[in-house]
PDB file of C-alpha atoms in Angstrom:
ATOM      1  CA  MET A1058      38.045 -14.567  -2.708  1.00  0.00           C
ATOM      2  CA  ASN A1059      40.527 -11.872  -1.797  1.00  0.00           C
ATOM      3  CA  LYS A1060      38.503  -8.694  -2.148  1.00  0.00           C
ATOM      4  CA  LYS A1061      37.777  -6.300   0.699  1.00  0.00           C
ATOM      5  CA  ARG A1062      34.192  -7.508   1.111  1.00  0.00           C
ATOM      6  CA  ARG A1063      32.571 -10.902   0.713  1.00  0.00           C
ATOM      7  CA  GLY A1064      29.667  -9.192  -1.044  1.00  0.00           C
ATOM      8  CA  ARG A1065      25.909  -8.825  -0.901  1.00  0.00           C
ATOM      9  CA  CYS A1066      23.547 -11.632   0.038  1.00  0.00           C
ATOM     10  CA  VAL A1067      20.012 -10.652  -0.897  1.00  0.00           C
ATOM     11  CA  ILE A1068      17.036 -12.699   0.275  1.00  0.00           C
ATOM     12  CA  PHE A1069      13.735 -12.325  -1.547  1.00  0.00           C
ATOM     13  CA  HIS A1070      11.449 -13.819   1.083  1.00  0.00           C
ATOM     14  CA  HIS A1071       7.901 -14.491  -0.082  1.00  0.00           C
ATOM     15  CA  GLN A1072       5.673 -15.717   2.724  1.00  0.00           C
ATOM     16  CA  GLU A1073       2.403 -13.885   2.035  1.00  0.00           C
ATOM     17  CA  PHE A1074       0.619 -13.789  -1.316  1.00  0.00           C
ATOM     18  CA  ASN A1075      -2.378 -12.152  -2.898  1.00  0.00           C
ATOM     19  CA  GLU A1076      -5.487 -14.314  -3.053  1.00  0.00           C
ATOM     20  CA  GLY A1077      -5.145 -16.966  -5.722  1.00  0.00           C
ATOM     21  CA  ASN A1078      -1.372 -16.717  -6.024  1.00  0.00           C
ATOM     22  CA  GLY A1079      -0.345 -19.058  -3.213  1.00  0.00           C
ATOM     23  CA  ASP A1080      -0.938 -20.066   0.398  1.00  0.00           C
ATOM     24  CA  TYR A1081       0.866 -18.553   3.374  1.00  0.00           C
ATOM     25  CA  ARG A1082       4.295 -20.223   3.691  1.00  0.00           C
ATOM     26  CA  GLU A1083       4.287 -21.042   7.390  1.00  0.00           C
ATOM     27  CA  GLY A1084       7.748 -21.848   8.737  1.00  0.00           C
ATOM     28  CA  SER A1085       9.617 -19.942   6.038  1.00  0.00           C
ATOM     29  CA  GLN A1086      10.772 -17.345   8.564  1.00  0.00           C
ATOM     30  CA  TYR A1087      13.045 -20.015  10.073  1.00  0.00           C
ATOM     31  CA  ASP A1088      14.877 -20.269   6.751  1.00  0.00           C
ATOM     32  CA  VAL A1089      15.714 -16.570   6.887  1.00  0.00           C
ATOM     33  CA  GLU A1090      17.126 -16.971  10.395  1.00  0.00           C
ATOM     34  CA  LYS A1091      19.303 -19.899   9.301  1.00  0.00           C
ATOM     35  CA  ILE A1092      20.622 -18.028   6.270  1.00  0.00           C
ATOM     36  CA  TYR A1093      21.658 -15.179   8.573  1.00  0.00           C
ATOM     37  CA  LYS A1094      23.577 -17.565  10.820  1.00  0.00           C
ATOM     38  CA  ALA A1095      25.411 -19.258   7.955  1.00  0.00           C
ATOM     39  CA  PHE A1096      25.929 -16.507   5.407  1.00  0.00           C
ATOM     40  CA  GLU A1097      26.357 -13.449   7.623  1.00  0.00           C
ATOM     41  CA  LYS A1098      27.874 -14.767  10.841  1.00  0.00           C
ATOM     42  CA  GLU A1099      30.074 -17.421   9.202  1.00  0.00           C
ATOM     43  CA  LEU A1100      30.735 -16.324   5.618  1.00  0.00           C
ATOM     44  CA  ARG A1101      30.534 -12.591   6.343  1.00  0.00           C
ATOM     45  CA  PHE A1102      28.088 -11.620   3.603  1.00  0.00           C
ATOM     46  CA  GLU A1103      26.133  -8.378   3.958  1.00  0.00           C
ATOM     47  CA  ILE A1104      22.524  -9.546   4.116  1.00  0.00           C
ATOM     48  CA  THR A1105      19.454  -7.658   2.956  1.00  0.00           C
ATOM     49  CA  VAL A1106      15.965  -9.167   3.179  1.00  0.00           C
ATOM     50  CA  TYR A1107      13.050  -8.055   1.008  1.00  0.00           C
ATOM     51  CA  GLU A1108       9.685  -9.290   2.228  1.00  0.00           C
ATOM     52  CA  ASN A1109       6.677 -10.195   0.071  1.00  0.00           C
ATOM     53  CA  LEU A1110       7.524  -7.961  -2.886  1.00  0.00           C
ATOM     54  CA  LYS A1111       5.221  -7.553  -5.843  1.00  0.00           C
ATOM     55  CA  PHE A1112       6.731  -8.390  -9.217  1.00  0.00           C
ATOM     56  CA  PHE A1113       7.414  -4.788 -10.267  1.00  0.00           C
ATOM     57  CA  ASP A1114       9.195  -4.000  -7.002  1.00  0.00           C
ATOM     58  CA  LEU A1115      11.235  -7.190  -7.240  1.00  0.00           C
ATOM     59  CA  CYS A1116      12.378  -6.235 -10.750  1.00  0.00           C
ATOM     60  CA  GLU A1117      13.412  -2.806  -9.492  1.00  0.00           C
ATOM     61  CA  LYS A1118      15.583  -4.377  -6.781  1.00  0.00           C
ATOM     62  CA  ILE A1119      17.222  -6.694  -9.322  1.00  0.00           C
ATOM     63  CA  LYS A1120      17.893  -3.704 -11.576  1.00  0.00           C
ATOM     64  CA  GLU A1121      19.563  -1.849  -8.711  1.00  0.00           C
ATOM     65  CA  LEU A1122      21.741  -4.848  -7.861  1.00  0.00           C
ATOM     66  CA  SER A1123      22.780  -5.707 -11.411  1.00  0.00           C
ATOM     67  CA  LYS A1124      23.020  -2.324 -13.137  1.00  0.00           C
ATOM     68  CA  GLU A1125      23.430   0.404 -10.519  1.00  0.00           C
ATOM     69  CA  GLU A1126      25.411  -1.085  -7.638  1.00  0.00           C
ATOM     70  CA  ASP A1127      29.217  -1.254  -7.738  1.00  0.00           C
ATOM     71  CA  HIS A1128      30.554  -4.692  -6.721  1.00  0.00           C
ATOM     72  CA  SER A1129      34.214  -3.908  -7.509  1.00  0.00           C
ATOM     73  CA  ASP A1130      35.447  -4.528  -3.955  1.00  0.00           C
ATOM     74  CA  ALA A1131      33.314  -7.661  -3.427  1.00  0.00           C
ATOM     75  CA  ASP A1132      34.251 -11.320  -3.887  1.00  0.00           C
ATOM     76  CA  CYS A1133      30.870 -12.343  -5.262  1.00  0.00           C
ATOM     77  CA  ILE A1134      27.111 -11.931  -4.977  1.00  0.00           C
ATOM     78  CA  CYS A1135      24.544 -14.334  -3.526  1.00  0.00           C
ATOM     79  CA  ILE A1136      20.773 -14.262  -4.022  1.00  0.00           C
ATOM     80  CA  PHE A1137      18.132 -16.417  -2.326  1.00  0.00           C
ATOM     81  CA  ILE A1138      14.559 -16.856  -3.558  1.00  0.00           C
ATOM     82  CA  LEU A1139      12.232 -18.324  -0.922  1.00  0.00           C
ATOM     83  CA  SER A1140       8.762 -18.746  -2.380  1.00  0.00           C
ATOM     84  CA  HIS A1141       6.212 -20.945  -4.104  1.00  0.00           C
ATOM     85  CA  GLY A1142       7.151 -22.243  -7.531  1.00  0.00           C
ATOM     86  CA  GLY A1143       5.672 -24.116 -10.455  1.00  0.00           C
ATOM     87  CA  PHE A1144       6.386 -25.790 -13.749  1.00  0.00           C
ATOM     88  CA  ASN A1145       9.163 -24.617 -16.076  1.00  0.00           C
ATOM     89  CA  GLY A1146      10.995 -22.802 -13.298  1.00  0.00           C
ATOM     90  CA  THR A1147       8.325 -20.236 -12.504  1.00  0.00           C
ATOM     91  CA  ILE A1148       8.447 -18.480  -9.130  1.00  0.00           C
ATOM     92  CA  HIS A1149       5.729 -16.556  -7.312  1.00  0.00           C
ATOM     93  CA  ALA A1150       6.003 -12.919  -6.321  1.00  0.00           C
ATOM     94  CA  ARG A1151       3.282 -11.558  -4.071  1.00  0.00           C
ATOM     95  CA  ASP A1152       0.968 -10.816  -6.999  1.00  0.00           C
ATOM     96  CA  VAL A1153       2.014 -12.921 -10.015  1.00  0.00           C
ATOM     97  CA  SER A1154       4.345 -15.712 -11.070  1.00  0.00           C
ATOM     98  CA  TYR A1155       7.412 -15.062 -13.215  1.00  0.00           C
ATOM     99  CA  PRO A1156      10.271 -16.989 -14.872  1.00  0.00           C
ATOM    100  CA  PHE A1157      13.460 -17.477 -12.857  1.00  0.00           C
ATOM    101  CA  SER A1158      15.427 -15.847 -15.688  1.00  0.00           C
ATOM    102  CA  VAL A1159      14.048 -12.496 -14.509  1.00  0.00           C
ATOM    103  CA  ILE A1160      16.303 -12.866 -11.471  1.00  0.00           C
ATOM    104  CA  TRP A1161      19.586 -14.028 -12.948  1.00  0.00           C
ATOM    105  CA  LYS A1162      19.792 -12.806 -16.554  1.00  0.00           C
ATOM    106  CA  PRO A1163      20.370  -9.118 -15.687  1.00  0.00           C
ATOM    107  CA  PHE A1164      23.652 -10.166 -14.044  1.00  0.00           C
ATOM    108  CA  LEU A1165      25.016 -11.288 -17.414  1.00  0.00           C
ATOM    109  CA  GLU A1166      25.749  -7.610 -18.068  1.00  0.00           C
ATOM    110  CA  CYS A1167      27.028  -6.614 -14.621  1.00  0.00           C
ATOM    111  CA  ARG A1168      30.568  -5.386 -15.355  1.00  0.00           C
ATOM    112  CA  THR A1169      31.741  -5.269 -11.730  1.00  0.00           C
ATOM    113  CA  LEU A1170      30.859  -8.961 -11.297  1.00  0.00           C
ATOM    114  CA  VAL A1171      32.656 -10.231 -14.415  1.00  0.00           C
ATOM    115  CA  GLY A1172      34.877 -13.160 -13.429  1.00  0.00           C
ATOM    116  CA  LYS A1173      33.272 -13.366  -9.986  1.00  0.00           C
ATOM    117  CA  PRO A1174      30.896 -16.028  -8.652  1.00  0.00           C
ATOM    118  CA  LYS A1175      27.208 -15.214  -8.963  1.00  0.00           C
ATOM    119  CA  LEU A1176      25.309 -17.569  -6.656  1.00  0.00           C
ATOM    120  CA  PHE A1177      21.552 -18.155  -6.794  1.00  0.00           C
ATOM    121  CA  PHE A1178      19.643 -20.437  -4.422  1.00  0.00           C
ATOM    122  CA  VAL A1179      15.978 -21.234  -5.031  1.00  0.00           C
ATOM    123  CA  GLN A1180      13.758 -22.719  -2.338  1.00  0.00           C
ATOM    124  CA  ALA A1181      10.520 -23.415  -4.183  1.00  0.00           C
ATOM    125  CA  CYS A1182       8.504 -26.261  -5.629  1.00  0.00           C
ATOM    126  CA  ARG A1183       9.209 -26.965  -9.298  1.00  0.00           C
ATOM    127  CA  GLY A1184       6.091 -29.013 -10.019  1.00  0.00           C
ATOM    128  CA  ARG A1185       3.624 -31.422  -8.426  1.00  0.00           C
ATOM    129  CA  THR A1186       5.420 -34.758  -8.624  1.00  0.00           C
ATOM    130  CA  THR A1187       6.413 -36.385  -5.340  1.00  0.00           C
ATOM    131  CA  ASP A1188       9.355 -38.738  -4.865  1.00  0.00           C
ATOM    132  CA  GLN A1189       8.444 -42.015  -3.132  1.00  0.00           C
ATOM    133  CA  GLY A1190      12.075 -43.027  -2.822  1.00  0.00           C
ATOM    134  CA  ASN A1191      13.453 -46.548  -2.972  1.00  0.00           C
ATOM    135  CA  MET A1192      13.641 -48.456  -0.272  1.00  0.00           C
ATOM    136  CA  GLY A1193       5.956 -33.430  12.236  1.00  0.00           C
ATOM    137  CA  ARG A1194       3.815 -31.887   9.620  1.00  0.00           C
ATOM    138  CA  HIS A1195       5.158 -30.897   6.266  1.00  0.00           C
ATOM    139  CA  ALA A1196       4.076 -28.465   3.567  1.00  0.00           C
ATOM    140  CA  THR A1197       5.283 -28.019   0.017  1.00  0.00           C
ATOM    141  CA  ASP A1198       7.485 -25.544  -0.915  1.00  0.00           C
ATOM    142  CA  SER A1199      44.098 -12.820  -8.109  1.00  0.00           C
ATOM    143  CA  THR A1200      45.444 -11.081 -11.106  1.00  0.00           C
ATOM    144  CA  ASP A1201      44.998  -7.647 -12.653  1.00  0.00           C
ATOM    145  CA  ALA A1202      45.530  -8.854 -16.222  1.00  0.00           C
ATOM    146  CA  MET A1203      42.660  -8.295 -18.659  1.00  0.00           C
ATOM    147  CA  TYR A1204      41.033 -11.366 -20.162  1.00  0.00           C
ATOM    148  CA  THR A1205      37.845 -12.423 -21.939  1.00  0.00           C
ATOM    149  CA  ILE A1206      35.477 -15.019 -20.526  1.00  0.00           C
ATOM    150  CA  PRO A1207      32.117 -16.368 -21.736  1.00  0.00           C
ATOM    151  CA  THR A1208      29.115 -14.277 -20.715  1.00  0.00           C
ATOM    152  CA  HIS A1209      27.476 -17.175 -18.883  1.00  0.00           C
ATOM    153  CA  ALA A1210      30.586 -18.137 -16.914  1.00  0.00           C
ATOM    154  CA  ASP A1211      30.754 -18.076 -13.116  1.00  0.00           C
ATOM    155  CA  PHE A1212      27.099 -18.692 -12.340  1.00  0.00           C
ATOM    156  CA  LEU A1213      25.877 -21.281  -9.850  1.00  0.00           C
ATOM    157  CA  PHE A1214      22.247 -22.226  -9.359  1.00  0.00           C
ATOM    158  CA  GLY A1215      21.166 -24.263  -6.348  1.00  0.00           C
ATOM    159  CA  TYR A1216      17.648 -25.706  -6.335  1.00  0.00           C
ATOM    160  CA  SER A1217      15.743 -27.253  -3.471  1.00  0.00           C
ATOM    161  CA  THR A1218      14.446 -30.049  -5.689  1.00  0.00           C
ATOM    162  CA  VAL A1219      14.720 -31.498  -9.172  1.00  0.00           C
ATOM    163  CA  ASP A1220      12.542 -30.255 -12.008  1.00  0.00           C
ATOM    164  CA  ASP A1221       8.799 -31.032 -11.825  1.00  0.00           C
ATOM    165  CA  HIS A1222       8.926 -32.033  -8.132  1.00  0.00           C
ATOM    166  CA  TYR A1223       7.712 -30.828  -4.750  1.00  0.00           C
ATOM    167  CA  ALA A1224       9.999 -29.218  -2.187  1.00  0.00           C
ATOM    168  CA  PHE A1225       8.984 -29.857   1.422  1.00  0.00           C
ATOM    169  CA  ARG A1226       8.742 -27.400   4.292  1.00  0.00           C
ATOM    170  CA  ASP A1227       8.406 -28.176   8.004  1.00  0.00           C
ATOM    171  CA  LEU A1228       5.904 -25.751   9.501  1.00  0.00           C
ATOM    172  CA  LYS A1229       7.893 -25.481  12.740  1.00  0.00           C
ATOM    173  CA  ALA A1230      11.461 -25.656  11.421  1.00  0.00           C
ATOM    174  CA  GLY A1231      11.559 -24.393   7.838  1.00  0.00           C
ATOM    175  CA  THR A1232      12.476 -26.156   4.624  1.00  0.00           C
ATOM    176  CA  TRP A1233      14.577 -29.281   4.352  1.00  0.00           C
ATOM    177  CA  TYR A1234      16.878 -27.696   1.775  1.00  0.00           C
ATOM    178  CA  ILE A1235      17.716 -24.444   3.545  1.00  0.00           C
ATOM    179  CA  ASP A1236      18.096 -26.235   6.886  1.00  0.00           C
ATOM    180  CA  SER A1237      20.578 -28.705   5.400  1.00  0.00           C
ATOM    181  CA  LEU A1238      22.426 -26.159   3.265  1.00  0.00           C
ATOM    182  CA  CYS A1239      23.006 -23.788   6.160  1.00  0.00           C
ATOM    183  CA  ARG A1240      24.019 -26.568   8.544  1.00  0.00           C
ATOM    184  CA  VAL A1241      26.541 -27.964   6.042  1.00  0.00           C
ATOM    185  CA  ILE A1242      28.001 -24.518   5.386  1.00  0.00           C
ATOM    186  CA  ARG A1243      28.344 -23.703   9.077  1.00  0.00           C
ATOM    187  CA  THR A1244      30.140 -27.010   9.637  1.00  0.00           C
ATOM    188  CA  HIS A1245      32.386 -27.270   6.579  1.00  0.00           C
ATOM    189  CA  TRP A1246      32.958 -23.868   4.943  1.00  0.00           C
ATOM    190  CA  ARG A1247      36.565 -23.625   6.151  1.00  0.00           C
ATOM    191  CA  GLU A1248      37.543 -26.934   4.533  1.00  0.00           C
ATOM    192  CA  TYR A1249      35.170 -27.675   1.628  1.00  0.00           C
ATOM    193  CA  ASP A1250      34.636 -25.819  -1.618  1.00  0.00           C
ATOM    194  CA  LEU A1251      31.065 -24.795  -2.461  1.00  0.00           C
ATOM    195  CA  THR A1252      30.231 -27.626  -4.851  1.00  0.00           C
ATOM    196  CA  LYS A1253      31.366 -30.196  -2.297  1.00  0.00           C
ATOM    197  CA  MET A1254      29.113 -28.538   0.289  1.00  0.00           C
ATOM    198  CA  LEU A1255      26.188 -28.630  -2.141  1.00  0.00           C
ATOM    199  CA  THR A1256      26.798 -32.321  -2.780  1.00  0.00           C
ATOM    200  CA  GLU A1257      26.814 -32.937   0.974  1.00  0.00           C
ATOM    201  CA  THR A1258      23.568 -30.942   1.215  1.00  0.00           C
ATOM    202  CA  SER A1259      21.939 -33.184  -1.384  1.00  0.00           C
ATOM    203  CA  ARG A1260      23.104 -36.275   0.487  1.00  0.00           C
ATOM    204  CA  THR A1261      21.736 -34.948   3.785  1.00  0.00           C
ATOM    205  CA  VAL A1262      18.297 -34.157   2.367  1.00  0.00           C
ATOM    206  CA  ALA A1263      18.113 -37.449   0.482  1.00  0.00           C
ATOM    207  CA  LEU A1264      19.077 -39.671   3.411  1.00  0.00           C
ATOM    208  CA  TYR A1265      17.726 -37.982   6.508  1.00  0.00           C
ATOM    209  CA  TYR A1266      14.399 -36.417   5.531  1.00  0.00           C
ATOM    210  CA  THR A1267      11.060 -38.114   4.870  1.00  0.00           C
ATOM    211  CA  SER A1268       7.709 -36.333   4.834  1.00  0.00           C
ATOM    212  CA  SER A1269       4.940 -37.012   7.341  1.00  0.00           C
ATOM    213  CA  SER A1270       1.464 -35.833   6.383  1.00  0.00           C
ATOM    214  CA  ASN A1271      -2.204 -36.641   6.893  1.00  0.00           C
ATOM    215  CA  ASN A1272      -2.504 -36.338   3.122  1.00  0.00           C
ATOM    216  CA  PRO A1273      -1.539 -39.747   1.669  1.00  0.00           C
ATOM    217  CA  ALA A1274      -0.280 -38.070  -1.507  1.00  0.00           C
ATOM    218  CA  LEU A1275       2.325 -36.182   0.531  1.00  0.00           C
ATOM    219  CA  ASP A1276       3.139 -38.807   3.176  1.00  0.00           C
ATOM    220  CA  LYS A1277       6.429 -40.719   3.317  1.00  0.00           C
ATOM    221  CA  LYS A1278       7.932 -38.836   0.383  1.00  0.00           C
ATOM    222  CA  LYS A1279      11.546 -37.967  -0.353  1.00  0.00           C
ATOM    223  CA  GLN A1280      13.354 -35.011  -1.916  1.00  0.00           C
ATOM    224  CA  ILE A1281      16.669 -34.456  -3.678  1.00  0.00           C
ATOM    225  CA  PRO A1282      18.209 -31.009  -4.218  1.00  0.00           C
ATOM    226  CA  THR A1283      20.197 -30.257  -7.336  1.00  0.00           C
ATOM    227  CA  PHE A1284      22.571 -27.617  -8.652  1.00  0.00           C
ATOM    228  CA  THR A1285      24.094 -26.490 -11.934  1.00  0.00           C
ATOM    229  CA  SER A1286      27.347 -24.595 -12.234  1.00  0.00           C
ATOM    230  CA  THR A1287      29.415 -22.698 -14.768  1.00  0.00           C
ATOM    231  CA  LEU A1288      31.983 -21.716 -12.144  1.00  0.00           C
ATOM    232  CA  THR A1289      35.439 -21.664 -13.696  1.00  0.00           C
ATOM    233  CA  ARG A1290      37.328 -22.606 -10.541  1.00  0.00           C
ATOM    234  CA  GLN A1291      36.745 -24.167  -7.140  1.00  0.00           C
ATOM    235  CA  LEU A1292      35.069 -21.730  -4.781  1.00  0.00           C
ATOM    236  CA  TYR A1293      36.468 -21.630  -1.252  1.00  0.00           C
ATOM    237  CA  PHE A1294      35.188 -19.005   1.173  1.00  0.00           C
ATOM    238  CA  THR A1295      38.480 -17.783   2.579  1.00  0.00           C
ATOM    239  CA  PRO A1296      38.033 -16.263   6.066  1.00  0.00           C
ATOM    240  CA  LYS A1297      37.400 -12.524   6.372  1.00  0.00           C
ATOM    241  CA  ASP A1298      38.827 -10.519   9.284  1.00  0.00           C
TER     242      ASP A1298
END
């Protein structure tokens, strides 16, 4: 992480949807604020927020980021998706749902990000199953040498919940996942690598959050974030001047 810039952090924030494509995501605006505090003020990313994009417009932004923008002087890139989600990894734009691969696959061919971390964080439900657990109101939601590396190397995907499960959102504070992730990063980024911070995030959500709802199907439920990684080295966010 020794480039001139940390890199872009792009937030696709979906809070409003066309009729039939999802309810208003009350409280999601707090997630955006927390991402700013952790990723811009602490990690020194350059943040851009896109609000309530339709699918076509979202694809155009991804095309710009992956094919047209030069990331040569950046350490990495980071993308957040804050939205509703469904089975098989689908995510909702303002007008339609789409597969998550629409977001990340274009970066397989981004030449100025080869060998650099490509970080994707998804705050969205991944199904309808709730976790009862075992034992407020909430809604669901350094060298110049040339070398060859696998195309899929250096990706990291962070998910708010495991496959097929709900992800909870506090209407007055935002989502459990983003709240915990940003708090852990703000506290530990100078000493922990990213995967250790994601493990601590999972522990925080698992131990300290339980849903409270008038709907019995959503009351006293738990949640566990997950992540997958093809990073080829530990990722420490070295301080930027």
